[in-house]
Short mmCIF file of N, CA and C in Angstrom, two decimals:
data_model
loop_
_atom_site.label_atom_id
_atom_site.label_comp_id
_atom_site.label_asym_id
_atom_site.label_seq_id
_atom_site.Cartn_x
_atom_site.Cartn_y
_atom_site.Cartn_z
N UNK W 27 -75.99 -8.95 -19.46
CA UNK W 27 -76.12 -10.17 -18.69
C UNK W 27 -75.39 -10.01 -17.36
N UNK W 28 -76.05 -10.30 -16.28
CA UNK W 28 -75.46 -10.20 -14.95
C UNK W 28 -74.81 -11.54 -14.58
N UNK W 29 -73.63 -11.43 -14.01
CA UNK W 29 -72.91 -12.62 -13.58
C UNK W 29 -73.11 -12.82 -12.09
N UNK W 30 -73.04 -14.04 -11.62
CA UNK W 30 -73.14 -14.29 -10.18
C UNK W 30 -71.95 -13.63 -9.46
N UNK W 31 -72.08 -13.37 -8.18
CA UNK W 31 -71.02 -12.67 -7.44
C UNK W 31 -69.65 -13.36 -7.51
N UNK W 32 -69.64 -14.66 -7.59
CA UNK W 32 -68.36 -15.38 -7.60
C UNK W 32 -67.72 -15.45 -8.98
N UNK W 33 -68.36 -14.91 -10.00
CA UNK W 33 -67.87 -15.00 -11.38
C UNK W 33 -66.45 -14.44 -11.53
N UNK W 34 -66.21 -13.26 -10.98
CA UNK W 34 -64.89 -12.63 -11.14
C UNK W 34 -63.81 -13.50 -10.50
N UNK W 35 -64.06 -14.04 -9.32
CA UNK W 35 -63.07 -14.88 -8.66
C UNK W 35 -62.83 -16.17 -9.45
N UNK W 36 -63.89 -16.78 -9.96
CA UNK W 36 -63.74 -18.01 -10.75
C UNK W 36 -62.96 -17.73 -12.03
N UNK W 37 -63.21 -16.60 -12.65
CA UNK W 37 -62.49 -16.21 -13.86
C UNK W 37 -61.01 -16.00 -13.54
N UNK W 38 -60.75 -15.30 -12.46
CA UNK W 38 -59.36 -15.06 -12.04
C UNK W 38 -58.64 -16.39 -11.81
N UNK W 39 -59.29 -17.33 -11.15
CA UNK W 39 -58.68 -18.64 -10.90
C UNK W 39 -58.39 -19.38 -12.21
N UNK W 40 -59.28 -19.25 -13.18
CA UNK W 40 -59.05 -19.88 -14.49
C UNK W 40 -57.82 -19.28 -15.16
N UNK W 41 -57.67 -17.96 -15.08
CA UNK W 41 -56.50 -17.30 -15.66
C UNK W 41 -55.24 -17.73 -14.92
N UNK W 42 -55.31 -17.81 -13.59
CA UNK W 42 -54.14 -18.24 -12.82
C UNK W 42 -53.72 -19.67 -13.16
N UNK W 43 -54.68 -20.56 -13.34
CA UNK W 43 -54.35 -21.94 -13.73
C UNK W 43 -53.66 -21.96 -15.09
N UNK W 44 -54.18 -21.17 -16.02
CA UNK W 44 -53.59 -21.08 -17.35
C UNK W 44 -52.17 -20.51 -17.28
N UNK W 45 -52.00 -19.46 -16.50
CA UNK W 45 -50.68 -18.83 -16.36
C UNK W 45 -49.70 -19.78 -15.68
N UNK W 46 -50.17 -20.49 -14.67
CA UNK W 46 -49.30 -21.44 -13.95
C UNK W 46 -48.80 -22.54 -14.88
N UNK W 47 -49.69 -23.06 -15.71
CA UNK W 47 -49.27 -24.09 -16.67
C UNK W 47 -48.23 -23.53 -17.64
N UNK W 48 -48.50 -22.35 -18.18
CA UNK W 48 -47.57 -21.75 -19.14
C UNK W 48 -46.23 -21.42 -18.50
N UNK W 49 -46.26 -20.92 -17.29
CA UNK W 49 -45.02 -20.55 -16.59
C UNK W 49 -44.15 -21.76 -16.32
N UNK W 50 -44.75 -22.84 -15.82
CA UNK W 50 -43.97 -24.05 -15.55
C UNK W 50 -43.49 -24.69 -16.84
N UNK W 51 -44.35 -24.70 -17.86
CA UNK W 51 -44.02 -25.37 -19.11
C UNK W 51 -42.99 -24.60 -19.93
N UNK W 52 -43.17 -23.27 -20.03
CA UNK W 52 -42.39 -22.48 -20.98
C UNK W 52 -41.38 -21.53 -20.36
N UNK W 53 -41.50 -21.26 -19.06
CA UNK W 53 -40.64 -20.29 -18.40
C UNK W 53 -41.22 -18.89 -18.53
N UNK W 54 -40.79 -17.97 -17.67
CA UNK W 54 -41.40 -16.64 -17.61
C UNK W 54 -41.23 -15.81 -18.88
N UNK W 55 -40.11 -15.97 -19.55
CA UNK W 55 -39.87 -15.15 -20.74
C UNK W 55 -40.82 -15.45 -21.89
N UNK W 56 -41.32 -16.68 -21.93
CA UNK W 56 -42.19 -17.08 -23.03
C UNK W 56 -43.68 -16.99 -22.71
N UNK W 57 -44.01 -16.59 -21.48
CA UNK W 57 -45.42 -16.44 -21.13
C UNK W 57 -45.95 -15.17 -21.78
N UNK W 58 -46.99 -15.31 -22.57
CA UNK W 58 -47.62 -14.16 -23.22
C UNK W 58 -49.03 -14.00 -22.66
N UNK W 59 -49.35 -12.80 -22.23
CA UNK W 59 -50.65 -12.53 -21.62
C UNK W 59 -51.78 -12.94 -22.56
N UNK W 60 -51.66 -12.61 -23.84
CA UNK W 60 -52.72 -12.94 -24.80
C UNK W 60 -52.93 -14.45 -24.87
N UNK W 61 -51.84 -15.22 -24.84
CA UNK W 61 -51.96 -16.68 -24.89
C UNK W 61 -52.59 -17.24 -23.62
N UNK W 62 -52.20 -16.69 -22.48
CA UNK W 62 -52.77 -17.12 -21.19
C UNK W 62 -54.28 -16.87 -21.19
N UNK W 63 -54.67 -15.68 -21.62
CA UNK W 63 -56.09 -15.33 -21.63
C UNK W 63 -56.85 -16.22 -22.61
N UNK W 64 -56.27 -16.47 -23.77
CA UNK W 64 -56.92 -17.33 -24.77
C UNK W 64 -57.11 -18.74 -24.22
N UNK W 65 -56.07 -19.28 -23.57
CA UNK W 65 -56.16 -20.62 -22.99
C UNK W 65 -57.23 -20.67 -21.90
N UNK W 66 -57.42 -19.55 -21.22
CA UNK W 66 -58.44 -19.48 -20.17
C UNK W 66 -59.83 -19.23 -20.75
N UNK W 67 -59.92 -19.08 -22.08
CA UNK W 67 -61.20 -18.86 -22.74
C UNK W 67 -61.68 -17.42 -22.65
N UNK W 68 -60.73 -16.49 -22.54
CA UNK W 68 -61.07 -15.07 -22.39
C UNK W 68 -60.34 -14.24 -23.43
N UNK W 69 -60.74 -13.00 -23.53
CA UNK W 69 -60.05 -12.08 -24.43
C UNK W 69 -58.96 -11.35 -23.66
N UNK W 70 -57.98 -10.87 -24.40
CA UNK W 70 -56.87 -10.13 -23.81
C UNK W 70 -57.37 -8.89 -23.08
N UNK W 71 -58.42 -8.30 -23.55
CA UNK W 71 -58.95 -7.06 -22.98
C UNK W 71 -59.38 -7.19 -21.52
N UNK W 72 -59.77 -8.36 -21.09
CA UNK W 72 -60.22 -8.55 -19.72
C UNK W 72 -59.10 -8.71 -18.70
N UNK W 73 -57.87 -8.75 -19.18
CA UNK W 73 -56.73 -9.03 -18.31
C UNK W 73 -56.63 -8.04 -17.15
N UNK W 74 -56.74 -6.75 -17.46
CA UNK W 74 -56.50 -5.72 -16.44
C UNK W 74 -57.62 -5.60 -15.42
N UNK W 75 -58.70 -6.32 -15.62
CA UNK W 75 -59.73 -6.37 -14.59
C UNK W 75 -59.29 -7.29 -13.45
N UNK W 76 -58.24 -8.08 -13.70
CA UNK W 76 -57.79 -9.06 -12.71
C UNK W 76 -56.36 -8.82 -12.21
N UNK W 77 -55.50 -8.24 -13.06
CA UNK W 77 -54.08 -8.11 -12.72
C UNK W 77 -53.55 -6.75 -13.17
N UNK W 78 -52.56 -6.25 -12.43
CA UNK W 78 -51.98 -4.95 -12.75
C UNK W 78 -51.03 -5.03 -13.93
N UNK W 79 -50.35 -6.16 -14.07
CA UNK W 79 -49.32 -6.31 -15.09
C UNK W 79 -49.01 -7.79 -15.28
N UNK W 80 -48.17 -8.08 -16.25
CA UNK W 80 -47.72 -9.46 -16.44
C UNK W 80 -46.93 -9.91 -15.20
N UNK W 81 -46.11 -9.03 -14.65
CA UNK W 81 -45.35 -9.39 -13.45
C UNK W 81 -46.28 -9.75 -12.29
N UNK W 82 -47.37 -9.00 -12.14
CA UNK W 82 -48.36 -9.30 -11.11
C UNK W 82 -48.99 -10.67 -11.36
N UNK W 83 -49.34 -10.93 -12.62
CA UNK W 83 -49.91 -12.23 -12.99
C UNK W 83 -48.96 -13.36 -12.62
N UNK W 84 -47.69 -13.23 -12.96
CA UNK W 84 -46.73 -14.30 -12.70
C UNK W 84 -46.55 -14.54 -11.20
N UNK W 85 -46.48 -13.46 -10.42
CA UNK W 85 -46.35 -13.63 -8.97
C UNK W 85 -47.58 -14.31 -8.39
N UNK W 86 -48.76 -13.91 -8.83
CA UNK W 86 -50.00 -14.54 -8.33
C UNK W 86 -50.09 -15.99 -8.80
N UNK W 87 -49.60 -16.27 -10.00
CA UNK W 87 -49.60 -17.65 -10.51
C UNK W 87 -48.69 -18.53 -9.66
N UNK W 88 -47.56 -17.99 -9.25
CA UNK W 88 -46.65 -18.75 -8.38
C UNK W 88 -47.32 -19.04 -7.05
N UNK W 89 -47.98 -18.05 -6.47
CA UNK W 89 -48.73 -18.28 -5.23
C UNK W 89 -49.77 -19.37 -5.42
N UNK W 90 -50.46 -19.30 -6.53
CA UNK W 90 -51.51 -20.28 -6.84
C UNK W 90 -50.94 -21.69 -6.98
N UNK W 91 -49.76 -21.80 -7.61
CA UNK W 91 -49.12 -23.11 -7.76
C UNK W 91 -48.84 -23.73 -6.39
N UNK W 92 -48.30 -22.93 -5.49
CA UNK W 92 -47.98 -23.46 -4.16
C UNK W 92 -49.24 -23.77 -3.37
N UNK W 93 -50.30 -22.97 -3.55
CA UNK W 93 -51.57 -23.30 -2.89
C UNK W 93 -52.04 -24.68 -3.34
N UNK W 94 -51.92 -24.94 -4.64
CA UNK W 94 -52.33 -26.24 -5.18
C UNK W 94 -51.45 -27.37 -4.65
N UNK W 95 -50.14 -27.15 -4.65
CA UNK W 95 -49.20 -28.16 -4.16
C UNK W 95 -49.49 -28.49 -2.69
N UNK W 96 -49.73 -27.46 -1.89
CA UNK W 96 -49.99 -27.69 -0.47
C UNK W 96 -51.34 -28.38 -0.24
N UNK W 97 -52.33 -28.04 -1.05
CA UNK W 97 -53.62 -28.73 -0.94
C UNK W 97 -53.46 -30.20 -1.29
N UNK W 98 -52.68 -30.49 -2.34
CA UNK W 98 -52.43 -31.88 -2.72
C UNK W 98 -51.62 -32.61 -1.66
N UNK W 99 -50.67 -31.92 -1.04
CA UNK W 99 -49.88 -32.53 0.03
C UNK W 99 -50.80 -32.89 1.20
N UNK W 100 -51.66 -31.96 1.57
CA UNK W 100 -52.59 -32.21 2.69
C UNK W 100 -53.53 -33.36 2.37
N UNK W 101 -54.02 -33.37 1.15
CA UNK W 101 -54.95 -34.45 0.75
C UNK W 101 -54.22 -35.79 0.71
N UNK W 102 -53.00 -35.79 0.21
CA UNK W 102 -52.24 -37.04 0.10
C UNK W 102 -51.75 -37.59 1.42
N UNK W 103 -51.67 -36.73 2.44
CA UNK W 103 -51.18 -37.19 3.74
C UNK W 103 -52.30 -37.41 4.76
N UNK W 104 -53.48 -36.93 4.45
CA UNK W 104 -54.61 -37.03 5.39
C UNK W 104 -54.95 -38.48 5.69
N UNK W 105 -55.13 -38.76 6.98
CA UNK W 105 -55.56 -40.09 7.40
C UNK W 105 -54.49 -41.16 7.37
N UNK W 106 -53.25 -40.78 7.05
CA UNK W 106 -52.17 -41.76 7.00
C UNK W 106 -51.24 -41.53 8.19
N UNK W 107 -50.54 -42.56 8.56
CA UNK W 107 -49.51 -42.38 9.58
C UNK W 107 -48.45 -41.45 8.99
N UNK W 108 -47.70 -40.73 9.83
CA UNK W 108 -46.68 -39.83 9.29
C UNK W 108 -45.69 -40.54 8.37
N UNK W 109 -45.27 -41.74 8.75
CA UNK W 109 -44.32 -42.49 7.92
C UNK W 109 -44.93 -42.83 6.56
N UNK W 110 -46.15 -43.34 6.56
CA UNK W 110 -46.81 -43.70 5.30
C UNK W 110 -47.07 -42.46 4.44
N UNK W 111 -47.44 -41.37 5.09
CA UNK W 111 -47.71 -40.12 4.36
C UNK W 111 -46.45 -39.64 3.65
N UNK W 112 -45.34 -39.65 4.37
CA UNK W 112 -44.09 -39.18 3.79
C UNK W 112 -43.59 -40.13 2.70
N UNK W 113 -43.73 -41.42 2.94
CA UNK W 113 -43.33 -42.40 1.93
C UNK W 113 -44.13 -42.21 0.64
N UNK W 114 -45.43 -42.00 0.79
CA UNK W 114 -46.26 -41.80 -0.41
C UNK W 114 -45.88 -40.52 -1.13
N UNK W 115 -45.64 -39.45 -0.39
CA UNK W 115 -45.26 -38.19 -1.01
C UNK W 115 -43.97 -38.34 -1.81
N UNK W 116 -42.97 -38.92 -1.19
CA UNK W 116 -41.68 -39.13 -1.85
C UNK W 116 -41.86 -40.02 -3.08
N UNK W 117 -42.61 -41.09 -2.94
CA UNK W 117 -42.82 -42.02 -4.05
C UNK W 117 -43.55 -41.37 -5.22
N UNK W 118 -44.51 -40.49 -4.93
CA UNK W 118 -45.22 -39.78 -6.01
C UNK W 118 -44.34 -38.71 -6.64
N UNK W 119 -43.53 -38.05 -5.83
CA UNK W 119 -42.69 -36.97 -6.32
C UNK W 119 -41.62 -37.49 -7.28
N UNK W 120 -40.99 -38.58 -6.91
CA UNK W 120 -39.85 -39.09 -7.68
C UNK W 120 -40.30 -40.12 -8.71
N UNK W 121 -41.08 -39.66 -9.67
CA UNK W 121 -41.57 -40.52 -10.75
C UNK W 121 -41.33 -39.87 -12.11
N UNK W 122 -41.27 -40.71 -13.13
CA UNK W 122 -41.20 -40.17 -14.50
C UNK W 122 -42.45 -39.38 -14.83
N UNK W 123 -43.59 -39.80 -14.30
CA UNK W 123 -44.83 -39.07 -14.56
C UNK W 123 -44.71 -37.63 -14.08
N UNK W 124 -44.12 -37.43 -12.90
CA UNK W 124 -43.92 -36.07 -12.40
C UNK W 124 -42.95 -35.31 -13.31
N UNK W 125 -41.89 -35.97 -13.72
CA UNK W 125 -40.92 -35.33 -14.61
C UNK W 125 -41.55 -34.94 -15.95
N UNK W 126 -42.44 -35.79 -16.44
CA UNK W 126 -43.05 -35.57 -17.75
C UNK W 126 -44.19 -34.56 -17.75
N UNK W 127 -44.67 -34.19 -16.58
CA UNK W 127 -45.78 -33.24 -16.51
C UNK W 127 -45.33 -31.96 -15.83
N UNK W 128 -44.32 -31.37 -16.39
CA UNK W 128 -43.74 -30.15 -15.86
C UNK W 128 -44.80 -29.06 -15.65
N UNK W 129 -45.76 -28.97 -16.56
CA UNK W 129 -46.76 -27.90 -16.50
C UNK W 129 -47.72 -28.03 -15.32
N UNK W 130 -47.74 -29.18 -14.67
CA UNK W 130 -48.61 -29.34 -13.50
C UNK W 130 -47.85 -29.86 -12.28
N UNK W 131 -46.54 -29.98 -12.40
CA UNK W 131 -45.75 -30.54 -11.31
C UNK W 131 -45.30 -29.50 -10.31
N UNK W 132 -44.33 -29.87 -9.51
CA UNK W 132 -43.82 -29.02 -8.45
C UNK W 132 -43.23 -27.73 -9.03
N UNK W 133 -43.68 -26.57 -8.54
CA UNK W 133 -43.16 -25.31 -9.05
C UNK W 133 -41.69 -25.09 -8.72
N UNK W 134 -41.20 -25.71 -7.66
CA UNK W 134 -39.78 -25.53 -7.33
C UNK W 134 -38.92 -26.16 -8.41
N UNK W 135 -39.22 -27.41 -8.74
CA UNK W 135 -38.45 -28.12 -9.77
C UNK W 135 -38.60 -27.46 -11.14
N UNK W 136 -39.76 -26.89 -11.40
CA UNK W 136 -40.01 -26.27 -12.72
C UNK W 136 -39.37 -24.90 -12.85
N UNK W 137 -39.30 -24.14 -11.76
CA UNK W 137 -38.93 -22.72 -11.87
C UNK W 137 -37.64 -22.31 -11.20
N UNK W 138 -36.99 -23.20 -10.48
CA UNK W 138 -35.82 -22.81 -9.68
C UNK W 138 -34.78 -22.05 -10.48
N UNK W 139 -34.51 -22.46 -11.69
CA UNK W 139 -33.49 -21.78 -12.50
C UNK W 139 -33.97 -20.43 -13.01
N UNK W 140 -35.28 -20.24 -13.13
CA UNK W 140 -35.82 -18.98 -13.66
C UNK W 140 -36.02 -17.91 -12.60
N UNK W 141 -36.30 -18.32 -11.39
CA UNK W 141 -36.70 -17.37 -10.33
C UNK W 141 -35.68 -16.26 -10.11
N UNK W 142 -34.38 -16.52 -10.07
CA UNK W 142 -33.43 -15.42 -9.81
C UNK W 142 -33.51 -14.29 -10.84
N UNK W 143 -34.02 -14.57 -12.03
CA UNK W 143 -34.12 -13.54 -13.07
C UNK W 143 -35.49 -12.86 -13.09
N UNK W 144 -36.38 -13.28 -12.21
CA UNK W 144 -37.72 -12.70 -12.19
C UNK W 144 -37.77 -11.52 -11.21
N UNK W 145 -38.87 -10.79 -11.23
CA UNK W 145 -39.00 -9.60 -10.39
C UNK W 145 -39.09 -9.99 -8.91
N UNK W 146 -38.93 -8.99 -8.07
CA UNK W 146 -38.89 -9.20 -6.62
C UNK W 146 -40.17 -9.86 -6.12
N UNK W 147 -41.31 -9.43 -6.63
CA UNK W 147 -42.58 -9.99 -6.18
C UNK W 147 -42.68 -11.49 -6.49
N UNK W 148 -42.25 -11.88 -7.66
CA UNK W 148 -42.27 -13.30 -8.03
C UNK W 148 -41.30 -14.09 -7.14
N UNK W 149 -40.13 -13.52 -6.89
CA UNK W 149 -39.15 -14.21 -6.04
C UNK W 149 -39.69 -14.37 -4.62
N UNK W 150 -40.36 -13.34 -4.12
CA UNK W 150 -40.95 -13.45 -2.78
C UNK W 150 -42.04 -14.52 -2.73
N UNK W 151 -42.87 -14.55 -3.76
CA UNK W 151 -43.94 -15.56 -3.82
C UNK W 151 -43.34 -16.96 -3.85
N UNK W 152 -42.28 -17.13 -4.61
CA UNK W 152 -41.61 -18.42 -4.71
C UNK W 152 -40.97 -18.81 -3.37
N UNK W 153 -40.28 -17.86 -2.75
CA UNK W 153 -39.64 -18.13 -1.47
C UNK W 153 -40.67 -18.48 -0.40
N UNK W 154 -41.76 -17.73 -0.37
CA UNK W 154 -42.82 -17.99 0.60
C UNK W 154 -43.45 -19.37 0.35
N UNK W 155 -43.74 -19.68 -0.90
CA UNK W 155 -44.33 -20.97 -1.24
C UNK W 155 -43.41 -22.13 -0.90
N UNK W 156 -42.13 -21.97 -1.20
CA UNK W 156 -41.15 -23.02 -0.87
C UNK W 156 -41.07 -23.23 0.63
N UNK W 157 -41.09 -22.14 1.37
CA UNK W 157 -41.03 -22.24 2.84
C UNK W 157 -42.29 -22.91 3.38
N UNK W 158 -43.44 -22.61 2.79
CA UNK W 158 -44.68 -23.24 3.24
C UNK W 158 -44.64 -24.74 2.99
N UNK W 159 -44.12 -25.16 1.83
CA UNK W 159 -44.03 -26.58 1.53
C UNK W 159 -43.04 -27.26 2.48
N UNK W 160 -41.89 -26.64 2.71
CA UNK W 160 -40.91 -27.21 3.64
C UNK W 160 -41.52 -27.31 5.04
N UNK W 161 -42.32 -26.33 5.43
CA UNK W 161 -42.97 -26.35 6.74
C UNK W 161 -43.96 -27.51 6.85
N UNK W 162 -44.69 -27.78 5.77
CA UNK W 162 -45.64 -28.90 5.78
C UNK W 162 -44.89 -30.23 5.92
N UNK W 163 -43.77 -30.34 5.24
CA UNK W 163 -42.96 -31.55 5.35
C UNK W 163 -42.37 -31.65 6.76
N UNK W 164 -41.91 -30.52 7.30
CA UNK W 164 -41.34 -30.51 8.64
C UNK W 164 -42.36 -30.96 9.68
N UNK W 165 -43.61 -30.58 9.48
CA UNK W 165 -44.66 -31.00 10.41
C UNK W 165 -44.74 -32.53 10.46
N UNK W 166 -44.69 -33.17 9.31
CA UNK W 166 -44.73 -34.64 9.26
C UNK W 166 -43.46 -35.22 9.91
N UNK W 167 -42.32 -34.61 9.64
CA UNK W 167 -41.07 -35.10 10.23
C UNK W 167 -41.07 -34.96 11.74
N UNK W 168 -41.66 -33.88 12.25
CA UNK W 168 -41.78 -33.72 13.71
C UNK W 168 -42.60 -34.86 14.31
N UNK W 169 -43.65 -35.24 13.60
CA UNK W 169 -44.47 -36.35 14.09
C UNK W 169 -43.68 -37.66 14.12
N UNK W 170 -42.64 -37.73 13.30
CA UNK W 170 -41.76 -38.91 13.29
C UNK W 170 -40.59 -38.73 14.27
N UNK W 171 -40.59 -37.63 15.00
CA UNK W 171 -39.56 -37.33 16.00
C UNK W 171 -38.18 -37.18 15.38
N UNK W 172 -38.15 -36.62 14.16
CA UNK W 172 -36.88 -36.36 13.49
C UNK W 172 -36.25 -35.12 14.14
N UNK W 173 -35.00 -35.23 14.59
CA UNK W 173 -34.33 -34.06 15.18
C UNK W 173 -34.19 -32.95 14.13
N UNK W 174 -34.35 -31.71 14.58
CA UNK W 174 -34.25 -30.53 13.72
C UNK W 174 -35.06 -30.73 12.43
N UNK W 175 -36.35 -30.97 12.62
CA UNK W 175 -37.25 -31.29 11.50
C UNK W 175 -37.27 -30.22 10.42
N UNK W 176 -37.11 -28.96 10.81
CA UNK W 176 -37.11 -27.88 9.81
C UNK W 176 -35.95 -28.02 8.84
N UNK W 177 -34.76 -28.22 9.36
CA UNK W 177 -33.58 -28.40 8.51
C UNK W 177 -33.69 -29.69 7.70
N UNK W 178 -34.19 -30.75 8.33
CA UNK W 178 -34.35 -32.02 7.64
C UNK W 178 -35.35 -31.89 6.48
N UNK W 179 -36.41 -31.12 6.69
CA UNK W 179 -37.41 -30.92 5.64
C UNK W 179 -36.83 -30.14 4.47
N UNK W 180 -36.07 -29.11 4.77
CA UNK W 180 -35.42 -28.32 3.72
C UNK W 180 -34.47 -29.19 2.91
N UNK W 181 -33.70 -30.02 3.62
CA UNK W 181 -32.76 -30.92 2.95
C UNK W 181 -33.49 -31.95 2.09
N UNK W 182 -34.56 -32.52 2.64
CA UNK W 182 -35.34 -33.51 1.89
C UNK W 182 -35.94 -32.88 0.63
N UNK W 183 -36.49 -31.70 0.78
CA UNK W 183 -37.08 -31.02 -0.37
C UNK W 183 -36.03 -30.73 -1.44
N UNK W 184 -34.85 -30.29 -1.00
CA UNK W 184 -33.77 -30.02 -1.94
C UNK W 184 -33.36 -31.29 -2.69
N UNK W 185 -33.32 -32.41 -1.98
CA UNK W 185 -32.96 -33.68 -2.62
C UNK W 185 -34.01 -34.10 -3.64
N UNK W 186 -35.27 -33.96 -3.28
CA UNK W 186 -36.35 -34.33 -4.20
C UNK W 186 -36.31 -33.47 -5.46
N UNK W 187 -36.20 -32.16 -5.25
CA UNK W 187 -36.17 -31.23 -6.39
C UNK W 187 -34.96 -31.52 -7.27
N UNK W 188 -33.81 -31.70 -6.64
CA UNK W 188 -32.60 -31.98 -7.40
C UNK W 188 -32.72 -33.24 -8.24
N UNK W 189 -33.31 -34.28 -7.67
CA UNK W 189 -33.47 -35.53 -8.42
C UNK W 189 -34.37 -35.33 -9.63
N UNK W 190 -35.46 -34.59 -9.46
CA UNK W 190 -36.37 -34.35 -10.59
C UNK W 190 -35.69 -33.50 -11.66
N UNK W 191 -34.98 -32.47 -11.24
CA UNK W 191 -34.28 -31.62 -12.21
C UNK W 191 -33.25 -32.45 -12.99
N UNK W 192 -32.48 -33.26 -12.30
CA UNK W 192 -31.48 -34.09 -12.99
C UNK W 192 -32.14 -35.12 -13.90
N UNK W 193 -33.23 -35.70 -13.45
CA UNK W 193 -33.95 -36.67 -14.29
C UNK W 193 -34.48 -36.00 -15.55
N UNK W 194 -34.95 -34.78 -15.43
CA UNK W 194 -35.44 -34.05 -16.61
C UNK W 194 -34.32 -33.75 -17.58
N UNK W 195 -33.10 -33.67 -17.08
CA UNK W 195 -31.94 -33.38 -17.94
C UNK W 195 -31.35 -34.64 -18.56
N UNK W 196 -31.77 -35.80 -18.09
CA UNK W 196 -31.22 -37.06 -18.60
C UNK W 196 -31.52 -37.20 -20.09
N UNK W 197 -30.60 -37.87 -20.77
CA UNK W 197 -30.74 -38.03 -22.21
C UNK W 197 -31.80 -39.01 -22.65
N UNK W 198 -32.21 -39.90 -21.77
CA UNK W 198 -33.23 -40.89 -22.14
C UNK W 198 -34.03 -41.28 -20.91
N UNK W 199 -35.24 -41.81 -21.12
CA UNK W 199 -36.10 -42.18 -20.00
C UNK W 199 -35.50 -43.24 -19.07
N UNK W 200 -34.72 -44.16 -19.60
CA UNK W 200 -34.14 -45.21 -18.77
C UNK W 200 -33.15 -44.61 -17.76
N UNK W 201 -32.34 -43.66 -18.21
CA UNK W 201 -31.39 -43.00 -17.31
C UNK W 201 -32.15 -42.18 -16.26
N UNK W 202 -33.18 -41.48 -16.70
CA UNK W 202 -34.00 -40.70 -15.77
C UNK W 202 -34.63 -41.61 -14.73
N UNK W 203 -35.15 -42.74 -15.17
CA UNK W 203 -35.79 -43.69 -14.25
C UNK W 203 -34.79 -44.22 -13.22
N UNK W 204 -33.59 -44.56 -13.67
CA UNK W 204 -32.56 -45.06 -12.75
C UNK W 204 -32.21 -43.99 -11.70
N UNK W 205 -32.09 -42.76 -12.14
CA UNK W 205 -31.76 -41.67 -11.22
C UNK W 205 -32.87 -41.49 -10.18
N UNK W 206 -34.10 -41.49 -10.63
CA UNK W 206 -35.24 -41.34 -9.72
C UNK W 206 -35.33 -42.50 -8.74
N UNK W 207 -35.14 -43.71 -9.24
CA UNK W 207 -35.20 -44.89 -8.38
C UNK W 207 -34.10 -44.87 -7.32
N UNK W 208 -32.90 -44.46 -7.71
CA UNK W 208 -31.79 -44.40 -6.76
C UNK W 208 -32.10 -43.38 -5.66
N UNK W 209 -32.58 -42.22 -6.06
CA UNK W 209 -32.91 -41.19 -5.06
C UNK W 209 -34.05 -41.64 -4.17
N UNK W 210 -35.08 -42.22 -4.79
CA UNK W 210 -36.24 -42.69 -4.02
C UNK W 210 -35.83 -43.75 -3.00
N UNK W 211 -35.01 -44.70 -3.40
CA UNK W 211 -34.62 -45.76 -2.46
C UNK W 211 -33.78 -45.20 -1.33
N UNK W 212 -32.90 -44.24 -1.60
CA UNK W 212 -32.09 -43.63 -0.55
C UNK W 212 -32.94 -42.85 0.45
N UNK W 213 -33.86 -42.06 -0.08
CA UNK W 213 -34.75 -41.26 0.80
C UNK W 213 -35.63 -42.17 1.62
N UNK W 214 -36.26 -43.14 0.98
CA UNK W 214 -37.17 -44.03 1.70
C UNK W 214 -36.44 -44.87 2.75
N UNK W 215 -35.20 -45.24 2.48
CA UNK W 215 -34.41 -46.01 3.47
C UNK W 215 -34.20 -45.18 4.73
N UNK W 216 -34.04 -43.87 4.58
CA UNK W 216 -33.83 -43.00 5.73
C UNK W 216 -35.09 -42.79 6.55
N UNK W 217 -36.26 -42.90 5.90
CA UNK W 217 -37.50 -42.66 6.64
C UNK W 217 -38.27 -43.95 6.91
N UNK W 218 -37.62 -45.08 6.67
CA UNK W 218 -38.25 -46.38 6.88
C UNK W 218 -38.77 -46.43 8.27
#
């Protein structure tokens, strides 16, 4: 049976989505190639047609996560004033729903503690993706005439990530909600 020309790329994307979910949900040490392939509806044998190794898969999955995050950021900010775009982004980021969906949420909040123990390629992919996201935020801040928008974006991103990480560590949903609300109100007050 002959496959259409785009079949290999579509299959690769399916594997990357599966790997990205597993990586965010379980961490790099628990990602198993056989499980990723099974979740993608494929056999383990087809893995090497797409990736050189598990390390290659994880680095490409990290790139894919950031591509998705940036596409969602662009979609969520399109057609809005810079202030409204940033307010919506912050409001969506600092929610219990985001905390509860680690497997599809921000890769920075999901992987920050794991990245230092991963291979150089994965760390580079993470660093590049984080910088791309900070740059997208900085672009919006520049439109708001925020001085030193690059540094402000990095700081804002660190605050958002930190709030989500702390909320995920909270002992109960009410404590997590209070933490998220406090952070959200502080951030939004600064960009009012």
